[in-house]
Each structure stands twice: as structure tokens, then as C-alpha cells.
CSV table of C-alpha atoms in Angstrom, one decimal:
chain,number,residue,atom,x,y,z
A,1471,MET,CA,-5.4,-94.6,222.0
A,1472,ARG,CA,-5.4,-90.9,222.0
A,1473,PHE,CA,-5.1,-89.4,218.5
A,1474,VAL,CA,-5.9,-92.7,216.8
A,1475,ASP,CA,-9.3,-94.1,218.0
A,1476,GLU,CA,-11.2,-90.8,217.3
A,1477,PHE,CA,-10.0,-91.1,213.7
A,1478,ARG,CA,-11.5,-94.5,213.2
A,1479,ASP,CA,-15.1,-93.7,213.9
A,1480,ALA,CA,-17.3,-95.6,211.4
A,1481,GLU,CA,-20.3,-93.3,211.7
A,1482,LEU,CA,-18.0,-90.2,210.9
A,1483,GLY,CA,-16.7,-92.3,208.1
A,1484,ARG,CA,-20.0,-93.0,206.5
A,1485,ALA,CA,-21.0,-89.2,206.8
A,1486,LEU,CA,-17.6,-88.3,205.0
A,1487,ALA,CA,-18.5,-90.9,202.4
A,1488,ALA,CA,-21.8,-89.3,201.7
A,1489,GLU,CA,-20.2,-85.9,201.5
A,1490,ILE,CA,-17.7,-87.3,198.9
A,1491,LEU,CA,-20.7,-88.7,196.9
A,1492,ALA,CA,-22.3,-85.4,197.0
A,1493,THR,CA,-19.2,-83.6,195.7
A,1494,VAL,CA,-18.4,-85.7,192.6
A,1495,GLU,CA,-19.8,-84.9,189.3
A,1496,PRO,CA,-21.5,-88.1,187.8
A,1497,GLY,CA,-19.8,-89.2,184.7
A,1498,ARG,CA,-16.4,-87.7,185.5
A,1499,HIS,CA,-13.7,-90.1,186.5
A,1500,TYR,CA,-11.3,-88.7,189.2
A,1501,LYS,CA,-7.8,-90.2,189.6
A,1502,VAL,CA,-6.2,-89.1,192.9
A,1503,MET,CA,-2.7,-90.3,193.9
A,1504,GLU,CA,-1.8,-91.1,197.5
A,1505,VAL,CA,1.9,-90.5,197.3
A,1506,CYS,CA,2.8,-92.4,200.5
A,1507,GLY,CA,3.1,-96.1,201.3
A,1508,GLY,CA,1.6,-95.6,204.7
A,1509,HIS,CA,-1.6,-94.1,203.1
A,1510,THR,CA,-1.7,-97.3,200.7
A,1511,HIS,CA,-1.5,-99.5,203.8
A,1512,THR,CA,-4.2,-97.6,205.5
A,1513,ILE,CA,-6.5,-97.6,202.3
A,1514,TYR,CA,-6.4,-101.3,201.9
A,1515,LYS,CA,-6.6,-102.3,205.6
A,1516,TYR,CA,-9.6,-100.2,206.4
A,1517,GLY,CA,-11.2,-100.6,203.1
A,1518,VAL,CA,-11.3,-96.8,202.5
A,1519,ASP,CA,-11.5,-97.3,198.7
A,1520,ASP,CA,-14.7,-99.4,199.2
A,1521,MET,CA,-16.3,-96.3,200.7
A,1522,LEU,CA,-15.7,-94.2,197.6
A,1523,PRO,CA,-17.8,-93.7,194.6
A,1524,GLU,CA,-17.0,-95.9,191.7
A,1525,ASN,CA,-15.7,-92.9,189.7
A,1526,VAL,CA,-13.1,-91.9,192.3
A,1527,GLU,CA,-10.0,-94.0,191.7
A,1528,LEU,CA,-7.0,-94.1,194.2
A,1529,VAL,CA,-3.7,-94.4,192.4
A,1530,HIS,CA,-0.9,-95.6,194.5
A,1531,GLY,CA,2.4,-93.6,194.3
A,1532,PRO,CA,6.2,-94.1,194.8
A,1533,GLY,CA,6.2,-93.3,198.6
A,1534,CYS,CA,7.4,-96.4,199.9
A,1535,PRO,CA,11.2,-96.3,200.4
A,1536,VAL,CA,11.8,-100.1,200.4
A,1537,CYS,CA,9.9,-100.5,197.2
A,1538,VAL,CA,12.0,-97.9,195.3
A,1539,ILE,CA,15.4,-99.4,196.0
A,1540,PRO,CA,17.0,-100.9,192.7
A,1541,MET,CA,18.3,-104.2,192.8
A,1542,GLY,CA,21.8,-103.0,192.1
A,1543,ARG,CA,21.9,-101.1,195.5
A,1544,VAL,CA,20.8,-104.3,197.3
A,1545,ASP,CA,23.6,-106.1,195.7
A,1546,ASP,CA,26.1,-103.4,196.7
A,1547,GLY,CA,24.9,-103.8,200.2
A,1548,ILE,CA,25.3,-107.5,200.1
A,1549,ALA,CA,28.9,-107.1,198.9
A,1550,VAL,CA,29.7,-105.1,202.0
A,1551,ALA,CA,27.7,-107.4,204.4
A,1552,LEU,CA,29.8,-110.3,203.2
A,1553,ARG,CA,33.0,-108.9,204.5
A,1554,PRO,CA,34.2,-110.8,207.5
A,1555,GLU,CA,34.9,-107.7,209.6
A,1556,VAL,CA,31.5,-106.2,209.2
A,1557,ILE,CA,28.2,-106.3,211.1
A,1558,PHE,CA,25.6,-105.3,208.5
A,1559,THR,CA,22.5,-103.8,210.1
A,1560,CYS,CA,19.3,-102.7,208.6
A,1561,PHE,CA,15.6,-102.3,209.1
A,1562,GLY,CA,13.6,-105.6,208.9
A,1563,ASP,CA,11.9,-105.4,205.6
A,1564,MET,CA,15.1,-104.4,203.8
A,1565,MET,CA,16.5,-108.0,204.7
A,1566,ARG,CA,13.9,-109.5,202.4
A,1567,VAL,CA,14.4,-107.1,199.3
A,1568,PRO,CA,15.6,-109.3,196.4
A,1569,GLY,CA,18.8,-108.2,194.7
A,1570,GLY,CA,20.2,-109.7,191.5
A,1571,ALA,CA,21.7,-112.7,193.5
A,1572,GLY,CA,19.4,-113.2,196.6
A,1573,SER,CA,18.6,-110.9,199.5
A,1574,LEU,CA,20.4,-109.8,202.6
A,1575,LEU,CA,18.5,-112.6,204.4
A,1576,ASP,CA,20.0,-115.1,202.0
A,1577,ALA,CA,23.4,-113.6,202.6
A,1578,LYS,CA,22.8,-114.1,206.4
A,1579,ALA,CA,22.1,-117.7,205.7
A,1580,GLU,CA,25.3,-118.0,204.0
A,1581,GLY,CA,27.1,-116.7,206.9
A,1582,ALA,CA,27.1,-112.9,206.7
A,1583,ASP,CA,26.7,-111.2,210.0
A,1584,VAL,CA,23.4,-109.2,209.1
A,1585,ARG,CA,21.3,-108.0,211.9
A,1586,MET,CA,17.8,-106.2,212.2
A,1587,VAL,CA,17.7,-103.1,213.9
A,1588,TYR,CA,14.7,-100.8,214.9
A,1589,SER,CA,16.7,-97.4,214.5
A,1590,PRO,CA,20.1,-96.4,213.5
A,1591,LEU,CA,20.8,-95.7,217.2
A,1592,ASP,CA,20.7,-99.4,217.7
A,1593,ALA,CA,23.5,-100.0,215.1
A,1594,LEU,CA,25.5,-97.3,216.9
A,1595,ARG,CA,25.0,-99.2,220.1
A,1596,LEU,CA,26.4,-102.3,218.4
A,1597,ALA,CA,29.5,-100.4,217.2
A,1598,ARG,CA,30.1,-99.3,220.8
A,1599,GLU,CA,29.8,-102.8,222.0
A,1600,ASN,CA,31.9,-104.3,219.2
A,1601,PRO,CA,35.0,-102.2,218.8
A,1602,ASP,CA,36.8,-105.1,217.0
A,1603,ARG,CA,34.2,-105.1,214.3
A,1604,GLU,CA,32.9,-102.5,211.7
A,1605,VAL,CA,29.3,-101.8,212.0
A,1606,VAL,CA,27.5,-100.7,208.8
A,1607,PHE,CA,23.9,-99.4,208.8
A,1608,LEU,CA,21.9,-99.6,205.6
A,1609,ALA,CA,20.0,-96.3,205.7
A,1610,VAL,CA,16.8,-96.1,203.6
A,1611,GLY,CA,13.8,-93.8,203.6
A,1612,PHE,CA,12.5,-90.3,202.9
A,1613,GLU,CA,12.9,-87.2,204.8
A,1614,THR,CA,11.0,-88.8,207.7
A,1615,THR,CA,13.8,-91.3,208.5
A,1616,ALA,CA,16.9,-89.3,207.3
A,1617,PRO,CA,16.9,-87.1,210.6
A,1618,SER,CA,17.2,-90.2,212.6
A,1619,THR,CA,20.3,-91.2,210.6
A,1620,ALA,CA,21.6,-87.7,210.7
A,1621,LEU,CA,21.2,-87.4,214.5
A,1622,THR,CA,22.9,-90.8,215.0
A,1623,LEU,CA,26.0,-89.7,212.8
A,1624,MET,CA,26.2,-86.5,214.8
A,1625,ARG,CA,26.4,-88.6,218.1
A,1626,ALA,CA,29.0,-90.9,216.4
A,1627,LYS,CA,31.1,-88.1,215.5
A,1628,ALA,CA,30.7,-86.4,218.9
A,1629,GLU,CA,31.8,-89.7,220.6
A,1630,ARG,CA,34.6,-90.2,218.1
A,1631,ILE,CA,33.4,-93.7,217.2
A,1632,GLU,CA,35.5,-95.0,214.4
A,1633,ASN,CA,33.9,-98.4,213.6
A,1634,PHE,CA,30.4,-97.1,212.5
A,1635,PHE,CA,29.5,-96.5,208.9
A,1636,VAL,CA,26.4,-95.6,206.9
A,1637,TYR,CA,25.4,-97.1,203.4
A,1638,CYS,CA,23.2,-94.2,202.6
A,1639,ASN,CA,20.2,-94.8,200.3
A,1640,HIS,CA,18.0,-91.9,201.7
A,1641,VAL,CA,15.8,-90.3,199.0
A,1642,THR,CA,13.7,-87.1,198.7
A,1643,ILE,CA,9.9,-87.0,197.8
A,1644,VAL,CA,9.8,-84.0,195.5
A,1645,PRO,CA,11.9,-85.1,192.5
A,1646,PRO,CA,10.0,-88.5,191.8
A,1647,LEU,CA,6.7,-86.5,192.0
A,1648,ARG,CA,8.1,-84.3,189.2
A,1649,ALA,CA,9.2,-87.3,187.3
A,1650,LEU,CA,5.8,-88.9,187.6
A,1651,LEU,CA,4.0,-85.8,186.3
A,1652,GLN,CA,6.2,-85.9,183.2
A,1653,SER,CA,5.2,-89.4,182.4
A,1654,PRO,CA,2.8,-89.4,179.5
A,1655,ASP,CA,0.9,-92.4,180.4
A,1656,LEU,CA,-0.4,-91.1,183.8
A,1657,ARG,CA,-3.4,-88.7,184.1
A,1658,LEU,CA,-3.9,-87.5,187.6
A,1659,ASP,CA,-6.5,-84.9,189.1
A,1660,GLY,CA,-4.8,-84.4,192.4
A,1661,PHE,CA,-2.6,-85.7,195.2
A,1662,ILE,CA,-2.9,-86.8,198.8
A,1663,GLY,CA,0.3,-85.6,200.2
A,1664,PRO,CA,2.7,-87.4,202.5
A,1665,GLY,CA,1.8,-86.6,206.1
A,1666,HIS,CA,5.0,-87.6,208.0
A,1667,VAL,CA,7.4,-86.5,205.4
A,1668,SER,CA,5.8,-83.1,205.7
A,1669,THR,CA,6.5,-83.0,209.5
A,1670,VAL,CA,10.1,-82.5,208.5
A,1671,VAL,CA,9.9,-80.7,205.2
A,1672,GLY,CA,6.6,-78.9,205.8
A,1673,ALA,CA,3.8,-78.2,203.2
A,1674,ARG,CA,5.6,-75.6,201.2
A,1675,PRO,CA,7.8,-77.9,199.1
A,1676,PHE,CA,4.5,-79.2,197.5
A,1677,GLU,CA,3.3,-75.8,196.3
A,1678,PHE,CA,5.0,-76.7,192.9
A,1679,LEU,CA,2.2,-79.3,192.2
A,1680,PRO,CA,-0.6,-76.6,192.0
A,1681,ARG,CA,1.7,-73.9,190.7
A,1682,ASP,CA,3.5,-75.8,187.9
A,1683,TYR,CA,1.2,-78.7,187.2
A,1684,GLY,CA,-2.3,-77.4,188.1
A,1685,LYS,CA,-2.8,-80.3,190.5
A,1686,PRO,CA,-4.3,-79.8,194.0
A,1687,VAL,CA,-2.8,-81.5,196.9
A,1688,VAL,CA,-3.9,-82.2,200.5
A,1689,ILE,CA,-1.2,-83.1,203.1
A,1690,SER,CA,-3.0,-86.1,205.0
A,1691,GLY,CA,-2.8,-88.0,208.1
A,1692,PHE,CA,-2.8,-91.8,208.3
A,1693,GLU,CA,-6.0,-92.9,209.9
A,1694,PRO,CA,-9.0,-93.8,207.8
A,1695,LEU,CA,-11.0,-90.6,208.6
A,1696,ASP,CA,-7.9,-88.6,207.7
A,1697,LEU,CA,-7.9,-90.2,204.2
A,1698,LEU,CA,-11.5,-89.9,203.7
A,1699,GLN,CA,-11.5,-86.2,204.7
A,1700,SER,CA,-8.4,-85.6,202.5
A,1701,VAL,CA,-10.0,-87.2,199.5
A,1702,HIS,CA,-13.0,-85.0,200.1
A,1703,MET,CA,-10.8,-81.9,200.2
A,1704,VAL,CA,-9.2,-82.7,197.0
A,1705,LEU,CA,-12.5,-83.3,195.2
A,1706,ARG,CA,-13.8,-80.1,196.9
A,1707,GLN,CA,-11.0,-78.1,195.3
A,1708,LEU,CA,-11.7,-79.6,192.0
A,1709,ALA,CA,-15.5,-78.8,192.3
A,1710,ASP,CA,-14.8,-75.3,193.4
A,1711,GLY,CA,-12.1,-74.7,190.6
A,1712,ARG,CA,-9.4,-74.2,193.3
A,1713,CYS,CA,-5.9,-75.5,193.1
A,1714,GLU,CA,-3.7,-75.3,196.2
A,1715,VAL,CA,-1.9,-76.9,198.9
A,1716,GLU,CA,-4.2,-77.8,201.9
A,1717,ASN,CA,-3.0,-79.3,205.2
A,1718,GLN,CA,-5.5,-81.8,206.7
A,1719,TYR,CA,-3.0,-82.9,209.1
A,1720,LYS,CA,-2.6,-79.8,211.0
A,1721,ARG,CA,-2.5,-81.6,214.4
A,1722,VAL,CA,0.9,-82.8,213.4
A,1723,VAL,CA,2.3,-80.9,210.4
A,1724,PRO,CA,3.4,-77.4,210.7
A,1725,TYR,CA,3.3,-75.6,207.3
A,1726,GLU,CA,7.0,-75.0,207.5
A,1727,GLY,CA,8.1,-78.4,208.7
A,1728,ASN,CA,10.7,-78.8,211.5
A,1729,PRO,CA,13.4,-76.4,211.1
A,1730,GLN,CA,15.8,-78.2,213.6
A,1731,ALA,CA,15.3,-81.4,211.5
A,1732,LEU,CA,16.0,-79.5,208.2
A,1733,ALA,CA,19.2,-78.0,209.8
A,1734,VAL,CA,20.4,-81.5,210.8
A,1735,LEU,CA,19.8,-82.9,207.4
A,1736,ALA,CA,21.7,-79.8,205.8
A,1737,GLU,CA,24.6,-80.6,208.1
A,1738,VAL,CA,25.0,-84.3,207.6
A,1739,PHE,CA,23.8,-84.8,204.0
A,1740,GLU,CA,24.3,-83.5,200.4
A,1741,LEU,CA,22.3,-84.1,197.4
A,1742,ARG,CA,23.7,-86.8,194.8
A,1743,PRO,CA,23.7,-85.6,191.3
A,1744,HIS,CA,21.5,-88.5,190.5
A,1745,PHE,CA,20.0,-91.6,192.0
A,1746,GLU,CA,18.4,-94.7,190.5
A,1747,TRP,CA,14.8,-95.5,191.6
A,1748,ARG,CA,13.1,-98.9,190.9
A,1749,GLY,CA,10.7,-98.3,188.1
A,1750,LEU,CA,11.5,-94.7,187.6
A,1751,GLY,CA,15.1,-94.9,186.4
A,1752,PHE,CA,17.7,-92.2,187.3
A,1753,ILE,CA,16.3,-89.0,188.8
A,1754,SER,CA,18.4,-85.9,189.3
A,1755,HIS,CA,19.0,-84.6,192.7
A,1756,SER,CA,16.6,-87.2,194.3
A,1757,GLY,CA,19.1,-89.1,196.6
A,1758,LEU,CA,21.2,-88.1,199.6
A,1759,ARG,CA,24.8,-89.1,200.5
A,1760,LEU,CA,26.9,-88.0,203.4
A,1761,SER,CA,28.4,-84.6,203.3
A,1762,GLU,CA,32.2,-84.1,203.2
A,1763,ARG,CA,32.0,-83.3,207.0
A,1764,TYR,CA,30.8,-86.9,207.6
A,1765,ALA,CA,32.8,-88.6,204.8
A,1766,GLU,CA,34.7,-90.7,207.4
A,1767,PHE,CA,31.4,-92.5,208.1
A,1768,ASP,CA,30.5,-93.2,204.5
A,1769,ALA,CA,30.5,-96.9,203.8
A,1770,GLU,CA,30.7,-96.3,200.0
A,1771,LEU,CA,34.2,-94.6,200.7
A,1772,ARG,CA,35.3,-97.1,203.2
A,1773,TYR,CA,34.7,-100.2,201.2
A,1774,HIS,CA,34.8,-101.2,197.6
A,1775,VAL,CA,31.2,-101.0,196.5
A,1776,PRO,CA,30.7,-102.6,193.0
A,1777,GLY,CA,28.1,-100.1,191.8
A,1778,VAL,CA,26.4,-102.7,189.8
A,1779,ARG,CA,23.2,-101.9,187.8
A,1780,VAL,CA,20.8,-105.0,187.7
A,1781,ALA,CA,17.7,-105.0,185.4
A,1782,ASP,CA,14.5,-105.7,187.2
A,1783,PRO,CA,13.1,-109.3,186.5
A,1784,LYS,CA,11.1,-109.2,183.3
A,1785,ALA,CA,8.0,-110.8,184.8
A,1786,CYS,CA,8.0,-108.1,187.6
A,1787,GLN,CA,5.9,-105.0,186.9
A,1788,CYS,CA,6.8,-103.0,190.2
A,1789,GLY,CA,7.8,-100.0,187.9
A,1790,GLU,CA,4.4,-99.7,186.4
A,1791,VAL,CA,2.8,-100.2,190.0
A,1792,LEU,CA,5.0,-97.6,191.5
A,1793,LYS,CA,4.0,-95.1,188.7
A,1794,GLY,CA,0.4,-95.9,189.2
A,1795,VAL,CA,0.0,-97.1,185.6
A,1796,ILE,CA,-1.3,-100.6,186.6
A,1797,LYS,CA,-3.0,-102.0,189.8
A,1798,PRO,CA,-1.1,-104.8,191.6
A,1799,TRP,CA,-3.4,-107.4,190.6
A,1800,GLU,CA,-2.7,-106.5,186.8
A,1801,CYS,CA,0.8,-107.8,187.3
A,1802,LYS,CA,1.5,-111.1,185.7
A,1803,VAL,CA,3.1,-112.6,188.7
A,1804,PHE,CA,0.9,-111.1,191.4
A,1805,GLY,CA,-0.1,-113.6,194.1
A,1806,THR,CA,1.3,-116.5,192.2
A,1807,ALA,CA,5.0,-116.5,191.7
A,1808,CYS,CA,5.3,-113.1,193.8
A,1809,THR,CA,3.9,-113.2,197.4
A,1810,PRO,CA,4.9,-111.7,200.6
A,1811,GLU,CA,6.6,-114.9,201.6
A,1812,ARG,CA,8.7,-115.2,198.3
A,1813,PRO,CA,8.6,-111.7,196.7
A,1814,ILE,CA,9.9,-111.1,193.2
A,1815,GLY,CA,9.4,-107.3,193.3
A,1816,THR,CA,9.9,-104.8,196.1
A,1817,CYS,CA,6.3,-103.6,196.2
A,1818,MET,CA,5.6,-107.2,197.7
A,1819,VAL,CA,8.2,-106.9,200.4
A,1820,SER,CA,7.2,-103.9,202.6
A,1821,SER,CA,3.8,-103.9,204.3
A,1822,GLU,CA,3.5,-100.4,202.7
A,1823,GLY,CA,4.2,-101.7,199.2
A,1824,ALA,CA,1.0,-101.4,197.1
A,1825,CYS,CA,1.3,-105.2,196.1
A,1826,ALA,CA,1.6,-106.4,199.7
A,1827,ALA,CA,-1.0,-104.2,201.0
A,1828,TYR,CA,-3.4,-105.4,198.4
A,1829,TYR,CA,-2.4,-108.9,198.8
A,1830,ASN,CA,-3.0,-108.8,202.6
A,1831,TYR,CA,-6.3,-106.9,202.5
A,1832,GLY,CA,-7.7,-105.7,199.1
A,1833,ARG,CA,-7.7,-108.9,197.2
A,1834,PHE,CA,-10.5,-110.3,199.3
A,1835,ALA,CA,-13.0,-107.6,198.4
A,1836,ARG,CA,-12.0,-107.9,194.8
A,1837,GLU,CA,-12.4,-111.7,194.9
A,1838,ARG,CA,-15.9,-111.1,196.3
A,1839,ALA,CA,-16.7,-108.6,193.4
A,1840,VAL,CA,-15.4,-111.0,190.8
A,1841,VAL,CA,-17.5,-113.9,192.1
B,915,MET,CA,9.4,-99.5,219.4
B,916,SER,CA,7.7,-102.5,218.0
B,917,CYS,CA,7.4,-103.2,214.2
B,918,ASP,CA,3.9,-104.3,214.3
B,919,GLU,CA,1.2,-104.2,211.7
B,920,HIS,CA,0.4,-100.5,212.3
B,921,HIS,CA,3.7,-98.9,212.6
B,922,CYS,CA,6.8,-100.2,211.0
B,923,VAL,CA,10.0,-98.2,211.1
B,924,THR,CA,11.0,-99.1,207.6
B,925,CYS,CA,7.9,-97.4,206.2
B,926,SER,CA,9.5,-94.0,206.6
B,927,ASP,CA,6.1,-92.2,206.2
B,928,GLU,CA,4.4,-93.7,209.2
B,929,ALA,CA,5.4,-92.6,212.7
B,930,VAL,CA,4.1,-93.5,216.2
B,931,PRO,CA,2.5,-91.3,218.7
B,932,LEU,CA,4.1,-91.9,222.0
B,933,GLU,CA,3.4,-90.2,225.5
B,934,VAL,CA,6.4,-89.0,227.3
B,935,LEU,CA,6.6,-90.6,230.9
B,936,GLU,CA,10.0,-89.3,232.0
B,937,VAL,CA,12.7,-87.0,230.7
B,938,ARG,CA,16.4,-87.5,231.0
B,939,GLY,CA,18.2,-84.8,229.2
B,940,ALA,CA,17.6,-85.1,225.5
B,941,THR,CA,16.1,-88.4,225.8
B,942,ALA,CA,12.5,-89.0,226.6
B,943,LEU,CA,11.4,-92.3,228.2
B,944,CYS,CA,8.1,-93.3,226.8
B,945,ALA,CA,5.6,-96.1,227.1
B,946,GLN,CA,6.9,-99.6,226.5
B,947,ASP,CA,10.4,-98.6,227.7
B,948,VAL,CA,11.0,-96.6,224.4
B,949,GLU,CA,13.7,-94.1,224.6
B,950,VAL,CA,13.4,-91.3,222.2
B,951,MET,CA,15.7,-88.5,221.1
B,952,THR,CA,14.2,-85.2,221.5
B,953,GLU,CA,16.7,-82.8,220.0
B,954,LEU,CA,14.5,-82.0,217.1
B,955,VAL,CA,11.4,-80.9,219.1
B,956,GLY,CA,13.1,-78.9,222.0
B,957,PRO,CA,12.4,-79.4,225.7
B,958,VAL,CA,9.6,-81.9,226.5
B,959,GLU,CA,7.7,-82.8,229.7
B,960,ALA,CA,5.9,-85.7,231.0
B,961,GLY,CA,2.5,-86.0,229.4
B,962,ASP,CA,3.7,-84.5,226.0
B,963,VAL,CA,2.7,-86.6,223.0
B,964,LEU,CA,5.4,-86.9,220.4
B,965,LEU,CA,5.3,-88.4,216.9
B,966,VAL,CA,8.4,-90.7,216.9
B,967,HIS,CA,10.0,-92.1,213.9
B,968,ALA,CA,13.1,-94.5,214.2
B,969,GLY,CA,13.8,-93.4,217.7
B,970,VAL,CA,13.5,-89.6,217.0
B,971,ALA,CA,10.7,-87.3,217.9
B,972,LEU,CA,9.8,-85.4,214.8
B,973,VAL,CA,7.0,-83.2,216.2
B,974,ARG,CA,5.0,-82.5,219.4
B,975,VAL,CA,1.3,-83.4,218.7
B,976,GLU,CA,-1.0,-80.5,219.5
B,977,ARG,CA,-3.3,-81.3,222.5
């Protein structure tokens, strides 16, 4: 496939690995955080970390939107889904995210009309086809997904559809990065920046990383060679004493992002004063809600949403995994009580969650190493 | 759009490159009968490769 196969070339990968080895200082330990869950998935799937020197450690960041949804928000969604007039729609992974009293899949088993969709447009189509029901879309995701929700709402408004509502859980990427950097128990040398979020917001919003925190950042694509090259670029900056935003993913990411998408987001959404993140707590101005212009579509205004707060299960250490403080296998329930089939924590639900990615791919390499 | 092991729409940070086969107004018909909204990338034509996420083209991939 064009734009994919050429970025999986094993020979080029080995050449990049040799360049990385030649760039690192022996005796220095490097910690580089890949922010995005898509990167985590690629790293484990293709064994990118196995090609790095032992003193280069990849730390998995909070960029999996399914993983950062707190249990209380799931419970609030279930409360809406249980209403008899509602068809509740969401992406597939969200159905399995555990709340305090089960998941949306459990609610479906109990009779709630919960349906999986591939895009918010599918949910809008359901609303057109079911005028006697109320269709609610559970919107999750960073700036990559939010434009899809926004365009769908603009179409709903233009068509004067009155039985379509959005339960908005969209989040933004910069505030959690700031929160992470203020965490005293995390020392990082640099960042691999999120490629597809950057197609929307551009590279400029990440300039605070070098400017305010002295950390280099390289916006990266999602194929194995993209990641190897991005790791090399971060290490090269460190070796040269440079600290800046670089864009490895120029074939897709314009430095200024997509102005039309940003305009659509500004039209439909506004920042919440604060939003709760799993493992990171409440972060100011990190979540989106519908703007007043679109208030008629806001499920949180339409229905009574309990607004409950639920503490994470004590055994689950998703918070520490999301902050990069521990590796997935260091969690007490990893692979035993918590598996992709029966997840306790959100990081085990999405294929992009660090725990699920590691469970599906990485553990075999580790098991070999331990033996 | 399929939700296979490579590209899952819940991931939010992973998008799918798709080639445009036909254009119908602000909608592009791509391979596998996928309909894509193109409002955010401007006019497209057959042969363009779009980065698509959750039914929306986010960017036109440089050739």
C-alpha cells in the first residue's frame, strides 16, 4: 500500500538502528515519551523498542483517549443509555471500558439499546432513520476525532435534526502534557509528538515543550521507520545540544495544522473549566463541551446525568502507566486479573492502550528475555 | 472503514490513507465503498490520497 509499505523496510530499519546506536552516549540513560497510543501500538507490534540500544527507554504517554476516560464518565453514559427512548452509540472500544458498575456492553446485555458505530455520521444516520427515538453519540478522542463530531453536528443543525445528541468527552493534548511535566516522579529527555493530532492543530502548539521545559519534540508518523527516525531525531537534538520542535511527518503534517478543522472546532466546541482524566486527576481547560450555539444537541443538558466520581479499582495502576511511571507488566494485575478479554483498567481495553499493546505483542519478547 | 488491527477509529491518533475513486460534492467515494467528508481539505479529485479519520478527511497526503 502506498505511503505504508515503504515505511516498513527492514533494511532501512536496521540502518536507522545503527545510526541511533552511533548517536547515543554510552553510560547515559535516555527516556523518550511517545505521547500517542498509536505510536505505542506500532512500537510493540513491530518490535521497534527491540531495535533500540538498552540505554534508550521509550515511555508510553497519555495519548489513548479511551484509556484516559474516568470511570464516572462511563457510568454517566450508561445512565443515559439505560433510558428507554435512547439509542446510545459509540465506537467499539468504548463499549468495553469498565465503569463503576459495569460497561456499556453490560448495559446492552441488560437491555439498553447500545450500538457500535464507526463514525458520528453513522449515529446521525440512525437519528434520521429513527425519528421516534433519541440517538446519543458518545464522543471521545483528541483533536483528531473532534472535527468529525463537529462536522456531524453542523450537518445535524443544517438539517434541523431534533433527535440527535452528543455526550461530549473530547479532550485536548497539550494540558495533560503540561500536567505530566509537573509530575516530580517522571524524568524525561524528549518527546515523540502525536502525528495525527498535529494534522489538525499543527506543530506550533508543541513549541512550549522546548521553550518552557527544555525538552526536544519530534512530530512522528506511525510506521516503524517513522518512529525509528523520530527517535533518532530526538537523540540527535540531545547530542547536538539543540532543543526544538521538528516535524518528521512532513508528508502529512503542515506546521500550522488544518485551519478549516480548527475553525470548525472553534464553532462547535468550547473548553470546559476542568475535566477529569484517569490517572491524572482534574486538569484545567483540557476537555471540550458543546458551545452555546450547539447547546440543543448537548446530551448533558438534555438528560439528567448523575455526574458521579468513581475511584479507580485499587489493584489497577492505569494512572501510573499513563504517566509513564511504571511499565504495564509492573502492574499487579497485568495479564492475570486484567486481560483484554476481561479488562479492569482502561489501558487494557483499547488496542492502543499500553497494557493491551504490550499484552498482545511485547510480552513474548520479555518472556524470552526472562527465560 | 474497517476497525482492523492497523486502524481503529477509537484510537483518535491513527488515521487511514485512502485513495479517492470518485467525487460527489463534498463527499469522496474511496476504496471499499468508504464515503468521506472532504469539507476540511477543499476540493479533491480522483487519485488524491486523503488521510481519513472517523469519516472525515483531515489532510491531503503529499504525492
